[in-house]
Amino acid sequence: MEAKRDVILKMVTHNEKDHLSGDVGDEADVASQTFERELLFEMEDSERIILDDIEAALRKIEKGDFGLCESCRKSISVQRLKAMPWARYCIACQSRSETSA
């Protein structure tokens, strides 16, 4: 998880540096750059959410709560944790929250 966190931090930092460069070119170039920036902002938001979840999972490891669903407090399946080690909820609770949203 720490390696994944480091990769995301590098990507976000790199993208933020790219945002600081000014727009250059004609109207089509500016429109294209604006669109690309909007996509990067959306990606950064999802990356930051994952980064927050990874940080929370690392804190859970320190506290001894890793692998417990934040909703029902039951164990999260090993398969789910292997696929997404920062998972906050078991599959049942995650499904319930997605269907109610």
Coordinates of N, CA and C in Angstrom, one line a residue:
M1 N 0.8 -1.2 0.0 CA 0.0 0.0 0.0 C 0.9 1.3 0.0
E2 N 2.0 1.2 0.7 CA 2.8 2.4 0.7 C 3.4 2.7 -0.7
A3 N 3.7 1.6 -1.4 CA 4.2 1.8 -2.8 C 3.1 2.5 -3.6
K4 N 1.9 2.0 -3.5 CA 0.8 2.6 -4.3 C 0.6 4.0 -3.9
R5 N 0.7 4.3 -2.6 CA 0.6 5.7 -2.1 C 1.6 6.6 -2.7
D6 N 2.9 6.1 -2.8 CA 4.0 6.9 -3.3 C 3.8 7.1 -4.8
V7 N 3.2 6.1 -5.6 CA 3.0 6.3 -7.0 C 1.9 7.4 -7.2
I8 N 0.9 7.3 -6.4 CA -0.2 8.3 -6.6 C 0.3 9.7 -6.2
L9 N 1.1 9.8 -5.1 CA 1.6 11.1 -4.8 C 2.5 11.7 -5.9
K10 N 3.3 10.9 -6.5 CA 4.1 11.3 -7.6 C 3.3 11.8 -8.8
M11 N 2.2 11.0 -9.1 CA 1.3 11.4 -10.2 C 0.7 12.7 -9.9
V12 N 0.1 12.9 -8.7 CA -0.5 14.2 -8.4 C 0.4 15.3 -8.4
T13 N 1.6 15.2 -7.9 CA 2.6 16.2 -7.9 C 3.0 16.6 -9.3
H14 N 3.2 15.6 -10.2 CA 3.6 15.8 -11.6 C 2.4 16.6 -12.3
N15 N 1.2 16.1 -12.1 CA 0.1 16.8 -12.7 C -0.1 18.2 -12.2
E16 N 0.2 18.5 -11.0 CA 0.1 19.9 -10.5 C 1.1 20.8 -11.1
K17 N 2.3 20.2 -11.3 CA 3.4 21.0 -12.0 C 2.9 21.3 -13.5
D18 N 2.3 20.3 -14.1 CA 1.8 20.6 -15.5 C 0.8 21.7 -15.5
H19 N -0.1 21.8 -14.5 CA -1.1 22.8 -14.4 C -0.5 24.2 -14.3
L20 N 0.7 24.3 -13.8 CA 1.3 25.6 -13.6 C 1.8 26.2 -14.9
S21 N 2.0 25.4 -16.0 CA 2.4 25.9 -17.3 C 1.3 26.7 -17.9
G22 N 1.6 27.8 -18.6 CA 0.6 28.6 -19.2 C 0.1 28.0 -20.5
D23 N -1.1 28.6 -20.9 CA -1.7 28.2 -22.2 C -0.9 28.9 -23.3
V24 N -0.6 28.1 -24.4 CA 0.1 28.7 -25.5 C -0.6 28.1 -26.8
G25 N -0.8 28.9 -27.7 CA -1.4 28.5 -29.0 C -2.6 29.2 -29.4
D26 N -3.3 28.7 -30.4 CA -4.5 29.3 -30.9 C -5.7 28.9 -30.1
E27 N -6.9 29.3 -30.5 CA -8.1 29.0 -29.7 C -8.3 27.5 -29.6
A28 N -8.1 26.7 -30.6 CA -8.2 25.3 -30.6 C -7.3 24.6 -29.6
D29 N -6.0 25.1 -29.6 CA -5.1 24.6 -28.6 C -5.5 24.9 -27.2
V30 N -6.0 26.1 -27.0 CA -6.4 26.5 -25.6 C -7.6 25.7 -25.2
A31 N -8.5 25.4 -26.1 CA -9.7 24.6 -25.8 C -9.3 23.2 -25.5
S32 N -8.3 22.7 -26.2 CA -7.8 21.3 -26.0 C -7.1 21.2 -24.7
Q33 N -6.3 22.2 -24.3 CA -5.6 22.2 -23.1 C -6.6 22.4 -21.9
T34 N -7.6 23.2 -22.1 CA -8.6 23.3 -21.0 C -9.3 22.0 -20.8
F35 N -9.7 21.3 -21.8 CA -10.4 20.0 -21.7 C -9.4 19.0 -21.0
E36 N -8.2 19.0 -21.4 CA -7.2 18.1 -20.8 C -7.0 18.4 -19.3
R37 N -7.0 19.7 -18.9 CA -6.9 20.0 -17.5 C -8.1 19.6 -16.7
E38 N -9.3 19.7 -17.3 CA -10.5 19.2 -16.6 C -10.5 17.7 -16.4
L39 N -10.0 17.0 -17.4 CA -9.8 15.5 -17.2 C -8.8 15.2 -16.1
L40 N -7.7 16.0 -16.1 CA -6.7 15.8 -15.0 C -7.2 16.1 -13.6
F41 N -8.0 17.1 -13.5 CA -8.6 17.5 -12.2 C -9.5 16.3 -11.8
E42 N -10.3 15.7 -12.7 CA -11.2 14.6 -12.3 C -10.3 13.4 -11.9
M43 N -9.3 13.2 -12.6 CA -8.4 12.1 -12.2 C -7.7 12.3 -10.9
E44 N -7.3 13.6 -10.7 CA -6.7 13.9 -9.4 C -7.6 13.7 -8.2
D45 N -8.9 14.1 -8.4 CA -9.9 13.9 -7.4 C -10.0 12.4 -7.0
S46 N -10.1 11.5 -8.0 CA -10.2 10.1 -7.7 C -8.9 9.6 -7.1
E47 N -7.7 10.1 -7.5 CA -6.5 9.7 -7.0 C -6.4 10.1 -5.5
R48 N -6.8 11.3 -5.2 CA -6.8 11.8 -3.9 C -7.7 11.0 -3.0
I49 N -8.8 10.6 -3.5 CA -9.7 9.8 -2.7 C -9.0 8.4 -2.3
I50 N -8.4 7.8 -3.4 CA -7.7 6.6 -3.1 C -6.5 6.8 -2.1
L51 N -5.8 7.9 -2.3 CA -4.7 8.3 -1.4 C -5.2 8.4 0.0
D52 N -6.4 9.1 0.2 CA -6.9 9.2 1.6 C -7.3 7.8 2.1
D53 N -7.9 7.0 1.3 CA -8.2 5.6 1.7 C -7.0 4.8 2.1
I54 N -5.9 4.9 1.3 CA -4.7 4.2 1.6 C -4.1 4.7 3.0
E55 N -4.1 6.0 3.2 CA -3.6 6.6 4.4 C -4.5 6.1 5.6
A56 N -5.8 6.0 5.4 CA -6.7 5.5 6.5 C -6.4 4.0 6.7
A57 N -6.1 3.2 5.7 CA -5.8 1.8 5.8 C -4.5 1.6 6.6
L58 N -3.5 2.5 6.3 CA -2.2 2.4 7.0 C -2.4 2.7 8.5
R59 N -3.3 3.7 8.8 CA -3.6 4.0 10.2 C -4.3 2.8 10.9
K60 N -5.1 2.2 10.1 CA -5.8 1.0 10.7 C -4.8 -0.1 11.0
I61 N -3.8 -0.3 10.2 CA -2.8 -1.3 10.5 C -2.1 -1.0 11.8
E62 N -1.8 0.3 12.0 CA -1.1 0.7 13.2 C -2.0 0.5 14.4
K63 N -3.3 0.7 14.3 CA -4.2 0.5 15.4 C -4.7 -0.9 15.6
G64 N -4.4 -1.7 14.6 CA -4.9 -3.1 14.7 C -6.3 -3.3 14.2
D65 N -6.9 -2.4 13.5 CA -8.2 -2.5 12.9 C -8.3 -2.8 11.5
F66 N -7.2 -3.1 10.8 CA -7.1 -3.4 9.4 C -7.9 -4.6 9.1
G67 N -8.7 -4.5 8.0 CA -9.5 -5.6 7.5 C -10.9 -5.7 8.1
L68 N -11.3 -4.8 9.0 CA -12.6 -4.8 9.5 C -13.5 -3.7 8.8
C69 N -14.7 -4.1 8.5 CA -15.6 -3.2 7.8 C -16.0 -2.1 8.7
E70 N -15.9 -0.9 8.2 CA -16.3 0.3 9.0 C -17.8 0.4 9.3
S71 N -18.6 -0.4 8.6 CA -20.0 -0.3 8.9 C -20.5 -1.4 9.8
C72 N -20.2 -2.7 9.5 CA -20.7 -3.8 10.3 C -19.7 -4.3 11.3
R73 N -18.4 -3.9 11.1 CA -17.3 -4.4 11.9 C -16.9 -5.8 11.8
K74 N -17.5 -6.5 10.7 CA -17.1 -7.8 10.4 C -15.8 -7.8 9.5
S75 N -15.2 -8.9 9.4 CA -13.9 -9.0 8.6 C -14.3 -8.8 7.1
I76 N -13.4 -8.1 6.4 CA -13.5 -7.9 5.0 C -12.8 -9.1 4.4
S77 N -13.3 -9.7 3.3 CA -12.8 -10.9 2.7 C -11.3 -10.7 2.3
V78 N -10.5 -11.8 2.4 CA -9.1 -11.7 1.9 C -9.1 -11.4 0.4
Q79 N -10.0 -11.9 -0.4 CA -9.9 -11.7 -1.8 C -10.1 -10.2 -2.1
R80 N -11.1 -9.6 -1.3 CA -11.3 -8.1 -1.5 C -10.1 -7.3 -1.1
L81 N -9.5 -7.7 0.0 CA -8.3 -6.9 0.5 C -7.1 -7.1 -0.5
K82 N -7.0 -8.3 -1.1 CA -6.0 -8.5 -2.1 C -6.2 -7.6 -3.3
A83 N -7.4 -7.5 -3.7 CA -7.7 -6.6 -4.9 C -7.7 -5.2 -4.6
M84 N -8.1 -4.8 -3.3 CA -8.1 -3.4 -3.0 C -7.8 -3.3 -1.5
P85 N -6.5 -3.3 -1.1 CA -6.1 -3.3 0.3 C -6.7 -2.2 1.1
W86 N -7.1 -1.1 0.5 CA -7.6 0.1 1.2 C -9.1 0.0 1.4
A87 N -9.8 -1.1 1.0 CA -11.2 -1.2 1.1 C -11.7 -0.9 2.6
R88 N -12.7 -0.1 2.7 CA -13.2 0.4 4.0 C -14.4 -0.5 4.4
Y89 N -15.1 -1.1 3.4 CA -16.3 -1.9 3.7 C -16.2 -3.3 3.1
C90 N -16.9 -4.2 3.7 CA -17.1 -5.5 3.2 C -18.0 -5.4 1.9
I91 N -18.0 -6.4 1.1 CA -18.8 -6.4 -0.1 C -20.3 -6.1 0.2
A92 N -20.8 -6.8 1.2 CA -22.3 -6.6 1.5 C -22.6 -5.1 1.8
C93 N -21.8 -4.5 2.7 CA -22.0 -3.1 3.1 C -21.8 -2.2 1.9
Q94 N -20.7 -2.4 1.2 CA -20.4 -1.6 0.0 C -21.6 -1.6 -1.0
S95 N -22.1 -2.8 -1.2 CA -23.3 -3.0 -2.2 C -24.5 -2.2 -1.7
R96 N -24.8 -2.3 -0.4 CA -25.9 -1.6 0.2 C -25.7 -0.1 0.0
S97 N -24.6 0.4 0.3 CA -24.3 1.8 0.1 C -24.5 2.3 -1.3
E98 N -24.0 1.5 -2.2 CA -24.1 1.8 -3.7 C -25.6 1.8 -4.2
T99 N -26.4 0.8 -3.7 CA -27.7 0.8 -4.2 C -28.6 1.8 -3.5
S100 N -28.3 2.3 -2.3 CA -29.1 3.3 -1.7 C -28.7 4.7 -2.2
A101 N -27.6 4.9 -2.8 CA -27.1 6.2 -3.3 C -27.8 6.6 -4.6

